[in-house]
mmCIF file of C-alpha atoms in Angstrom:
data_model
loop_
_atom_site.group_PDB
_atom_site.id
_atom_site.type_symbol
_atom_site.label_atom_id
_atom_site.label_comp_id
_atom_site.label_asym_id
_atom_site.label_seq_id
_atom_site.Cartn_x
_atom_site.Cartn_y
_atom_site.Cartn_z
ATOM 1 C CA MET A 1 6.001 -17.030 -24.455
ATOM 2 C CA TYR A 2 3.488 -17.067 -22.060
ATOM 3 C CA ASP A 3 0.513 -15.068 -21.616
ATOM 4 C CA ARG A 4 1.638 -11.898 -19.764
ATOM 5 C CA ARG A 5 -1.616 -11.656 -18.049
ATOM 6 C CA LEU A 6 0.019 -14.719 -15.596
ATOM 7 C CA GLU A 7 1.872 -11.868 -14.331
ATOM 8 C CA ALA A 8 -1.320 -10.268 -12.404
ATOM 9 C CA VAL A 9 -3.110 -13.459 -11.896
ATOM 10 C CA VAL A 10 0.046 -14.786 -10.002
ATOM 11 C CA ALA A 11 0.471 -11.305 -7.860
ATOM 12 C CA ALA A 12 -3.143 -11.108 -7.189
ATOM 13 C CA ALA A 13 -2.865 -14.716 -5.657
ATOM 14 C CA GLU A 14 0.519 -14.108 -3.757
ATOM 15 C CA LEU A 15 -0.984 -10.643 -2.217
ATOM 16 C CA GLY A 16 -5.146 -10.947 -1.864
ATOM 17 C CA SER A 17 -6.207 -8.050 -3.793
ATOM 18 C CA PHE A 18 -6.123 -6.510 -6.715
ATOM 19 C CA SER A 19 -5.149 -3.489 -5.718
ATOM 20 C CA LYS A 20 -2.332 -4.557 -4.010
ATOM 21 C CA ALA A 21 -1.085 -6.317 -7.128
ATOM 22 C CA ALA A 22 -1.534 -3.277 -9.384
ATOM 23 C CA ALA A 23 0.870 -1.471 -7.354
ATOM 24 C CA LYS A 24 3.486 -4.267 -7.489
ATOM 25 C CA LEU A 25 3.315 -4.301 -10.868
ATOM 26 C CA HIS A 26 2.546 -0.663 -11.626
ATOM 27 C CA LEU A 27 -0.404 -0.801 -12.898
ATOM 28 C CA SER A 28 -3.959 1.035 -11.923
ATOM 29 C CA THR A 29 -6.471 -1.216 -10.340
ATOM 30 C CA PRO A 30 -8.773 -1.167 -13.002
ATOM 31 C CA SER A 31 -6.184 -2.073 -15.588
ATOM 32 C CA LEU A 32 -4.975 -5.215 -13.791
ATOM 33 C CA ALA A 33 -8.869 -6.291 -12.849
ATOM 34 C CA LYS A 34 -9.523 -5.621 -16.516
ATOM 35 C CA GLN A 35 -6.465 -8.519 -17.863
ATOM 36 C CA ILE A 36 -7.754 -10.933 -14.650
ATOM 37 C CA GLY A 37 -11.370 -10.548 -16.166
ATOM 38 C CA THR A 38 -10.611 -10.835 -19.727
ATOM 39 C CA PHE A 39 -8.562 -14.331 -19.147
ATOM 40 C CA GLU A 40 -10.686 -15.669 -17.064
ATOM 41 C CA ALA A 41 -13.475 -14.846 -19.905
ATOM 42 C CA GLU A 42 -11.622 -15.836 -22.656
ATOM 43 C CA HIS A 43 -10.465 -19.491 -21.190
ATOM 44 C CA GLY A 44 -14.135 -20.285 -18.941
ATOM 45 C CA ILE A 45 -12.528 -20.064 -15.722
ATOM 46 C CA ALA A 46 -13.037 -18.369 -12.636
ATOM 47 C CA LEU A 47 -9.494 -17.721 -11.001
ATOM 48 C CA PHE A 48 -10.665 -15.735 -7.996
ATOM 49 C CA GLU A 49 -13.847 -15.554 -5.387
ATOM 50 C CA ARG A 50 -14.444 -11.005 -4.936
ATOM 51 C CA SER A 51 -15.225 -9.666 -1.887
ATOM 52 C CA HIS A 52 -15.044 -6.174 -0.341
ATOM 53 C CA HIS A 53 -12.327 -7.786 1.722
ATOM 54 C CA GLY A 54 -9.976 -9.115 -0.834
ATOM 55 C CA VAL A 55 -9.806 -12.003 -2.985
ATOM 56 C CA SER A 56 -9.156 -15.487 -2.917
ATOM 57 C CA LEU A 57 -8.488 -18.172 -5.819
ATOM 58 C CA THR A 58 -10.709 -20.883 -6.605
ATOM 59 C CA PRO A 59 -9.538 -24.474 -6.992
ATOM 60 C CA ALA A 60 -9.136 -23.886 -10.661
ATOM 61 C CA GLY A 61 -6.979 -20.740 -10.076
ATOM 62 C CA THR A 62 -5.147 -22.530 -7.243
ATOM 63 C CA SER A 63 -3.820 -25.140 -10.182
ATOM 64 C CA LEU A 64 -3.224 -22.586 -12.702
ATOM 65 C CA VAL A 65 -1.250 -20.329 -10.289
ATOM 66 C CA GLU A 66 0.732 -23.241 -9.009
ATOM 67 C CA ASP A 67 1.758 -23.965 -12.966
ATOM 68 C CA ALA A 68 1.891 -20.905 -14.230
ATOM 69 C CA ARG A 69 4.655 -19.721 -11.401
ATOM 70 C CA ALA A 70 6.772 -22.639 -13.647
ATOM 71 C CA VAL A 71 6.237 -21.209 -16.852
ATOM 72 C CA MET A 72 7.422 -17.680 -15.501
ATOM 73 C CA ARG A 73 9.983 -18.844 -14.954
ATOM 74 C CA LEU A 74 11.022 -20.937 -17.621
ATOM 75 C CA SER A 75 10.231 -18.286 -19.642
ATOM 76 C CA GLY A 76 12.493 -15.613 -18.028
ATOM 77 C CA ASP A 77 15.222 -18.244 -17.433
ATOM 78 C CA SER A 78 15.034 -18.757 -21.622
ATOM 79 C CA LEU A 79 14.783 -15.232 -22.212
ATOM 80 C CA ARG A 80 17.950 -14.934 -20.347
ATOM 81 C CA ARG A 81 19.863 -17.590 -21.953
ATOM 82 C CA ALA A 82 18.816 -15.925 -25.350
ATOM 83 C CA ARG A 83 20.000 -12.688 -24.288
ATOM 84 C CA GLU A 84 23.864 -13.747 -23.156
ATOM 85 C CA CYS A 85 23.741 -15.768 -26.370
ATOM 86 C CA SER A 86 22.800 -12.599 -28.297
ATOM 87 C CA SER A 87 24.815 -10.182 -27.219
ATOM 88 C CA GLY A 88 27.528 -12.199 -25.468
ATOM 89 C CA THR A 89 28.588 -9.554 -22.896
ATOM 90 C CA ASP A 90 25.816 -9.110 -20.728
ATOM 91 C CA GLY A 91 26.795 -9.579 -17.163
ATOM 92 C CA THR A 92 23.882 -7.920 -15.143
ATOM 93 C CA VAL A 93 23.717 -9.525 -11.571
ATOM 94 C CA ARG A 94 20.483 -8.237 -9.845
ATOM 95 C CA LEU A 95 20.701 -7.611 -6.532
ATOM 96 C CA GLY A 96 17.810 -8.124 -4.272
ATOM 97 C CA VAL A 97 17.473 -5.493 -0.994
ATOM 98 C CA SER A 98 15.071 -3.562 1.486
ATOM 99 C CA MET A 99 15.037 -1.457 4.254
ATOM 100 C CA LEU A 100 15.460 -4.804 6.720
ATOM 101 C CA CYS A 101 17.691 -6.459 3.924
ATOM 102 C CA PRO A 102 20.247 -4.017 3.114
ATOM 103 C CA ALA A 103 22.754 -6.411 1.532
ATOM 104 C CA ARG A 104 25.569 -4.215 2.966
ATOM 105 C CA LYS A 105 28.241 -6.734 2.932
ATOM 106 C CA THR A 106 27.737 -7.323 -0.848
ATOM 107 C CA LEU A 107 27.308 -3.252 -1.910
ATOM 108 C CA ASP A 108 30.466 -3.156 0.074
ATOM 109 C CA ALA A 109 32.359 -6.087 -1.600
ATOM 110 C CA TRP A 110 30.817 -4.455 -5.586
ATOM 111 C CA PRO A 111 33.613 -2.091 -6.124
ATOM 112 C CA HIS A 112 36.023 -4.715 -5.717
ATOM 113 C CA ILE A 113 34.304 -7.476 -7.392
ATOM 114 C CA HIS A 114 33.872 -5.257 -10.237
ATOM 115 C CA GLY A 115 37.695 -5.158 -10.240
ATOM 116 C CA ILE A 116 38.305 -8.790 -10.378
ATOM 117 C CA ASP A 117 35.448 -9.054 -13.394
ATOM 118 C CA PRO A 118 35.095 -5.193 -14.861
ATOM 119 C CA SER A 119 32.517 -6.904 -17.454
ATOM 120 C CA LEU A 120 30.310 -7.596 -14.121
ATOM 121 C CA LYS A 121 27.070 -5.076 -13.647
ATOM 122 C CA MET A 122 25.130 -4.656 -10.722
ATOM 123 C CA GLU A 123 21.089 -3.919 -10.627
ATOM 124 C CA LEU A 124 19.391 -2.951 -7.169
ATOM 125 C CA VAL A 125 15.662 -4.574 -7.331
ATOM 126 C CA PRO A 126 13.377 -3.555 -4.635
ATOM 127 C CA VAL A 127 12.126 -6.767 -2.826
ATOM 128 C CA GLY A 128 9.089 -7.630 -0.226
ATOM 129 C CA ASP A 129 10.015 -9.614 2.925
ATOM 130 C CA LEU A 130 12.295 -12.512 1.984
ATOM 131 C CA TYR A 131 10.535 -14.306 4.763
ATOM 132 C CA ASP A 132 7.128 -14.175 2.985
ATOM 133 C CA ASP A 133 6.510 -17.549 2.006
ATOM 134 C CA ARG A 134 3.701 -16.464 -0.879
ATOM 135 C CA LEU A 135 6.137 -14.031 -2.034
ATOM 136 C CA GLY A 136 8.545 -16.895 -3.141
ATOM 137 C CA ILE A 137 11.777 -14.227 -3.689
ATOM 138 C CA VAL A 138 14.589 -16.770 -2.372
ATOM 139 C CA ARG A 139 12.272 -19.729 -4.543
ATOM 140 C CA ASN A 140 11.889 -17.838 -7.825
ATOM 141 C CA LEU A 141 16.349 -16.409 -7.062
ATOM 142 C CA GLY A 142 16.578 -16.112 -10.825
ATOM 143 C CA ALA A 143 13.541 -15.217 -11.654
ATOM 144 C CA ASP A 144 13.173 -11.083 -10.873
ATOM 145 C CA VAL A 145 15.961 -11.455 -8.232
ATOM 146 C CA ASP A 146 19.469 -13.180 -8.948
ATOM 147 C CA ILE A 147 21.315 -13.055 -5.472
ATOM 148 C CA VAL A 148 19.932 -11.797 -1.793
ATOM 149 C CA GLN A 149 22.535 -11.237 1.442
ATOM 150 C CA THR A 150 20.487 -12.568 4.735
ATOM 151 C CA THR A 151 21.203 -14.971 7.644
ATOM 152 C CA TYR A 152 21.439 -18.866 7.079
ATOM 153 C CA SER A 153 18.591 -21.112 8.758
ATOM 154 C CA SER A 154 19.230 -24.410 6.951
ATOM 155 C CA LYS A 155 15.254 -24.990 8.147
ATOM 156 C CA ARG A 156 14.415 -22.293 5.777
ATOM 157 C CA TRP A 157 16.886 -22.321 3.082
ATOM 158 C CA GLY A 158 17.704 -25.837 2.232
ATOM 159 C CA GLY A 159 17.676 -26.766 -1.185
ATOM 160 C CA LEU A 160 16.012 -24.080 -2.650
ATOM 161 C CA CYS A 161 19.082 -22.225 -3.455
ATOM 162 C CA GLN A 162 23.128 -22.633 -2.733
ATOM 163 C CA ALA A 163 24.383 -20.152 -0.021
ATOM 164 C CA MET A 164 27.682 -18.939 0.136
ATOM 165 C CA PRO A 165 29.057 -17.703 3.255
ATOM 166 C CA MET A 166 29.946 -13.917 3.579
ATOM 167 C CA GLY A 167 30.729 -13.456 7.223
ATOM 168 C CA SER A 168 28.659 -13.170 10.061
ATOM 169 C CA ALA A 169 27.312 -11.232 12.998
ATOM 170 C CA ALA A 170 26.042 -11.446 16.349
ATOM 171 C CA LEU A 171 22.796 -11.490 18.277
ATOM 172 C CA ALA A 172 21.746 -9.211 20.066
ATOM 173 C CA VAL A 173 18.436 -7.359 21.898
ATOM 174 C CA ASP A 174 16.606 -4.774 20.883
ATOM 175 C CA VAL A 175 14.963 -3.072 24.013
ATOM 176 C CA PRO A 176 13.550 0.476 24.983
ATOM 177 C CA ARG A 177 15.410 2.805 25.683
ATOM 178 C CA VAL A 178 13.296 3.960 28.992
ATOM 179 C CA SER A 179 13.956 -0.002 30.063
ATOM 180 C CA PRO A 180 16.033 -0.635 32.606
ATOM 181 C CA LEU A 181 17.838 -2.874 30.155
ATOM 182 C CA SER A 182 18.908 -0.727 27.928
ATOM 183 C CA GLN A 183 21.713 0.338 30.650
ATOM 184 C CA LYS A 184 23.500 -3.075 30.734
ATOM 185 C CA ARG A 185 26.688 -3.410 29.120
ATOM 186 C CA ALA A 186 25.394 -7.235 28.185
ATOM 187 C CA LEU A 187 22.245 -9.135 28.519
ATOM 188 C CA THR A 188 22.102 -12.676 29.760
ATOM 189 C CA ILE A 189 19.420 -15.036 30.092
ATOM 190 C CA ASP A 190 18.463 -14.177 33.467
ATOM 191 C CA ASP A 191 18.532 -10.416 32.474
ATOM 192 C CA LEU A 192 14.811 -11.438 30.573
ATOM 193 C CA ALA A 193 13.341 -12.599 32.888
ATOM 194 C CA GLY A 194 9.848 -11.449 32.801
ATOM 195 C CA GLN A 195 10.327 -9.606 29.347
ATOM 196 C CA ARG A 196 8.271 -10.434 26.196
ATOM 197 C CA VAL A 197 11.094 -11.809 23.831
ATOM 198 C CA HIS A 198 9.648 -11.651 20.131
ATOM 199 C CA ILE A 199 11.559 -13.680 17.995
ATOM 200 C CA LEU A 200 11.623 -14.923 14.319
ATOM 201 C CA ARG A 201 12.058 -18.524 13.582
ATOM 202 C CA HIS A 202 14.028 -20.149 11.143
ATOM 203 C CA ALA A 203 15.879 -16.831 10.539
ATOM 204 C CA ALA A 204 19.102 -18.604 11.143
ATOM 205 C CA ASP A 205 19.849 -21.716 13.261
ATOM 206 C CA VAL A 206 21.792 -20.290 15.672
ATOM 207 C CA MET A 207 18.209 -17.998 16.558
ATOM 208 C CA ASP A 208 16.131 -21.035 16.770
ATOM 209 C CA ASP A 209 18.495 -22.746 19.372
ATOM 210 C CA LEU A 210 18.545 -19.846 20.884
ATOM 211 C CA ARG A 211 14.263 -19.496 21.160
ATOM 212 C CA ASP A 212 14.710 -23.118 22.433
ATOM 213 C CA ARG A 213 16.592 -22.025 25.518
ATOM 214 C CA LEU A 214 14.480 -19.242 26.220
ATOM 215 C CA ALA A 215 11.303 -20.897 25.815
ATOM 216 C CA ALA A 216 12.109 -22.998 28.338
ATOM 217 C CA ASP A 217 12.466 -21.074 31.104
ATOM 218 C CA PRO A 218 9.443 -20.199 32.585
ATOM 219 C CA ARG A 219 10.214 -16.785 33.472
ATOM 220 C CA ILE A 220 10.655 -15.464 29.715
ATOM 221 C CA THR A 221 7.156 -15.143 27.244
ATOM 222 C CA VAL A 222 8.548 -16.524 24.038
ATOM 223 C CA ILE A 223 6.572 -14.219 20.912
ATOM 224 C CA ASP A 224 7.815 -15.828 17.615
ATOM 225 C CA VAL A 225 6.902 -13.789 14.529
ATOM 226 C CA SER A 226 6.663 -14.599 11.493
ATOM 227 C CA THR A 227 8.999 -11.531 10.088
ATOM 228 C CA TYR A 228 10.896 -8.280 11.439
ATOM 229 C CA THR A 229 8.693 -5.413 10.240
ATOM 230 C CA LEU A 230 8.604 -1.529 11.147
ATOM 231 C CA SER A 231 5.341 -2.027 12.785
ATOM 232 C CA LEU A 232 6.941 -5.001 14.992
ATOM 233 C CA TYR A 233 9.637 -2.471 16.088
ATOM 234 C CA ASN A 234 7.162 0.526 16.262
ATOM 235 C CA GLU A 235 4.700 -2.170 18.800
ATOM 236 C CA CYS A 236 8.206 -3.230 20.696
ATOM 237 C CA ALA A 237 9.016 0.423 21.206
ATOM 238 C CA GLU A 238 5.042 1.285 22.578
ATOM 239 C CA SER A 239 4.704 -1.832 24.918
ATOM 240 C CA GLY A 240 8.418 -2.421 25.840
ATOM 241 C CA GLY A 241 8.678 -5.629 24.586
ATOM 242 C CA ALA A 242 12.299 -6.896 23.402
ATOM 243 C CA ILE A 243 13.327 -8.365 20.062
ATOM 244 C CA ILE A 244 16.522 -10.827 19.089
ATOM 245 C CA THR A 245 17.909 -8.989 16.211
ATOM 246 C CA SER A 246 21.222 -9.034 14.412
ATOM 247 C CA GLY A 247 22.730 -7.167 11.879
ATOM 248 C CA ALA A 248 20.872 -5.319 9.762
ATOM 249 C CA TRP A 249 17.415 -6.045 12.114
ATOM 250 C CA SER A 250 19.158 -4.030 15.011
ATOM 251 C CA GLY A 251 18.924 -0.219 15.179
ATOM 252 C CA GLN A 252 15.678 -0.219 13.224
ATOM 253 C CA HIS A 253 13.569 2.439 15.856
ATOM 254 C CA PRO A 254 14.669 5.549 17.831
ATOM 255 C CA ALA A 255 12.989 4.500 20.722
ATOM 256 C CA LEU A 256 14.884 0.993 20.807
ATOM 257 C CA THR A 257 18.367 0.383 21.315
ATOM 258 C CA THR A 258 20.679 -2.746 20.896
ATOM 259 C CA VAL A 259 22.173 -4.461 23.231
ATOM 260 C CA PRO A 260 24.823 -7.292 22.652
ATOM 261 C CA LEU A 261 24.205 -10.792 24.744
ATOM 262 C CA ALA A 262 26.876 -11.794 27.584
ATOM 263 C CA GLU A 263 27.398 -15.253 25.688
ATOM 264 C CA GLU A 264 28.532 -14.233 21.724
ATOM 265 C CA ILE A 265 26.299 -16.046 19.664
ATOM 266 C CA ILE A 266 27.139 -15.592 16.182
ATOM 267 C CA ALA A 267 24.712 -15.539 12.829
ATOM 268 C CA PRO A 268 26.513 -16.561 9.892
ATOM 269 C CA CYS A 269 25.371 -14.078 6.578
ATOM 270 C CA VAL A 270 24.752 -15.684 3.239
ATOM 271 C CA LEU A 271 25.041 -14.697 -0.242
ATOM 272 C CA LEU A 272 21.920 -16.488 -1.201
ATOM 273 C CA TYR A 273 21.289 -17.439 -5.463
ATOM 274 C CA PRO A 274 19.634 -19.975 -7.915
ATOM 275 C CA ASN A 275 21.026 -23.671 -7.754
ATOM 276 C CA GLU A 276 21.396 -23.352 -11.473
ATOM 277 C CA PRO A 277 22.515 -20.009 -11.772
ATOM 278 C CA SER A 278 23.519 -18.097 -14.523
ATOM 279 C CA LYS A 279 26.274 -17.624 -16.770
ATOM 280 C CA ALA A 280 26.407 -13.671 -15.139
ATOM 281 C CA VAL A 281 25.861 -15.142 -11.418
ATOM 282 C CA GLN A 282 28.150 -17.938 -11.380
ATOM 283 C CA ARG A 283 31.146 -15.224 -12.477
ATOM 284 C CA PHE A 284 30.225 -12.987 -9.626
ATOM 285 C CA VAL A 285 29.587 -15.783 -6.855
ATOM 286 C CA ASP A 286 33.579 -16.401 -8.327
ATOM 287 C CA ALA A 287 35.089 -12.869 -8.347
ATOM 288 C CA LEU A 288 33.605 -13.015 -4.669
ATOM 289 C CA THR A 289 35.024 -15.896 -3.894
ATOM 290 C CA ARG A 290 38.697 -14.858 -5.035
ATOM 291 C CA LEU A 291 37.835 -11.456 -2.691
ATOM 292 C CA LEU A 292 36.906 -13.221 0.364
ATOM 293 C CA GLU A 293 40.259 -15.584 -0.433
ATOM 294 C CA GLN A 294 42.291 -12.226 -0.632
ATOM 295 C CA ASP A 295 40.630 -11.180 2.116
ATOM 296 C CA ALA A 296 41.470 -13.882 4.326
ATOM 297 C CA GLN A 297 45.485 -13.959 4.020
ATOM 298 C CA TYR A 298 46.110 -10.423 5.469
#
């Protein structure tokens, strides 16, 4: 199997910091630094440029990390298949969750899924930002996490994994409670004139369409963000900015209130899972499919 020190190397490369990588792997910073140092010494290569601001990959490090990710995925898949063959009963599915990705629809469906296939088990795995390409959570589904629930963007997720529709959520606008906009029953594009509107690119295809329409209006300042974070909500609560939200992204800050759009725009909610799912994940998807088909009959 692969050298487990590669986990420390990859984590440090993705996070740009030994201390952040150590926290992610539940190690002390000196222990992680020692793992990487001994790896470099044994193989005679320098993987990182070190500075007071963090670490960055050398050309050799970049080459190794790209291959290491593939080796780690292959090793993880091999071990998973071996465990399944050995026990014949392991049906654990790992669901990635976070504050801004709570997977509520999936969790609500779980008791019914378990009723359909009682041999299935669910493990909740805390994840970082699904939209941070450096973490590669969706790109590496099947490694540490099997499934995640989010809105669907063909530009962001297309080809990386399979997507199963699970429902939908209407787009809305989070605005400060002190703003006159908070008193409206619904907001039109005209209502957003003079506003700074934050929006996540490639969060959903319909959100991209709305973003282009807002950007075409010279009265509105569109601010593209790479992810939705609590610091963004804090900033908008202080500065008076607006945020295009939906589902779990709405109502994250007590100083903001969610106002629906007058024009109903629906973002599809999906379950993302690997292109080549494990037997347990496929059984989970099959059970969920049966559940959704049953619900559609009523």
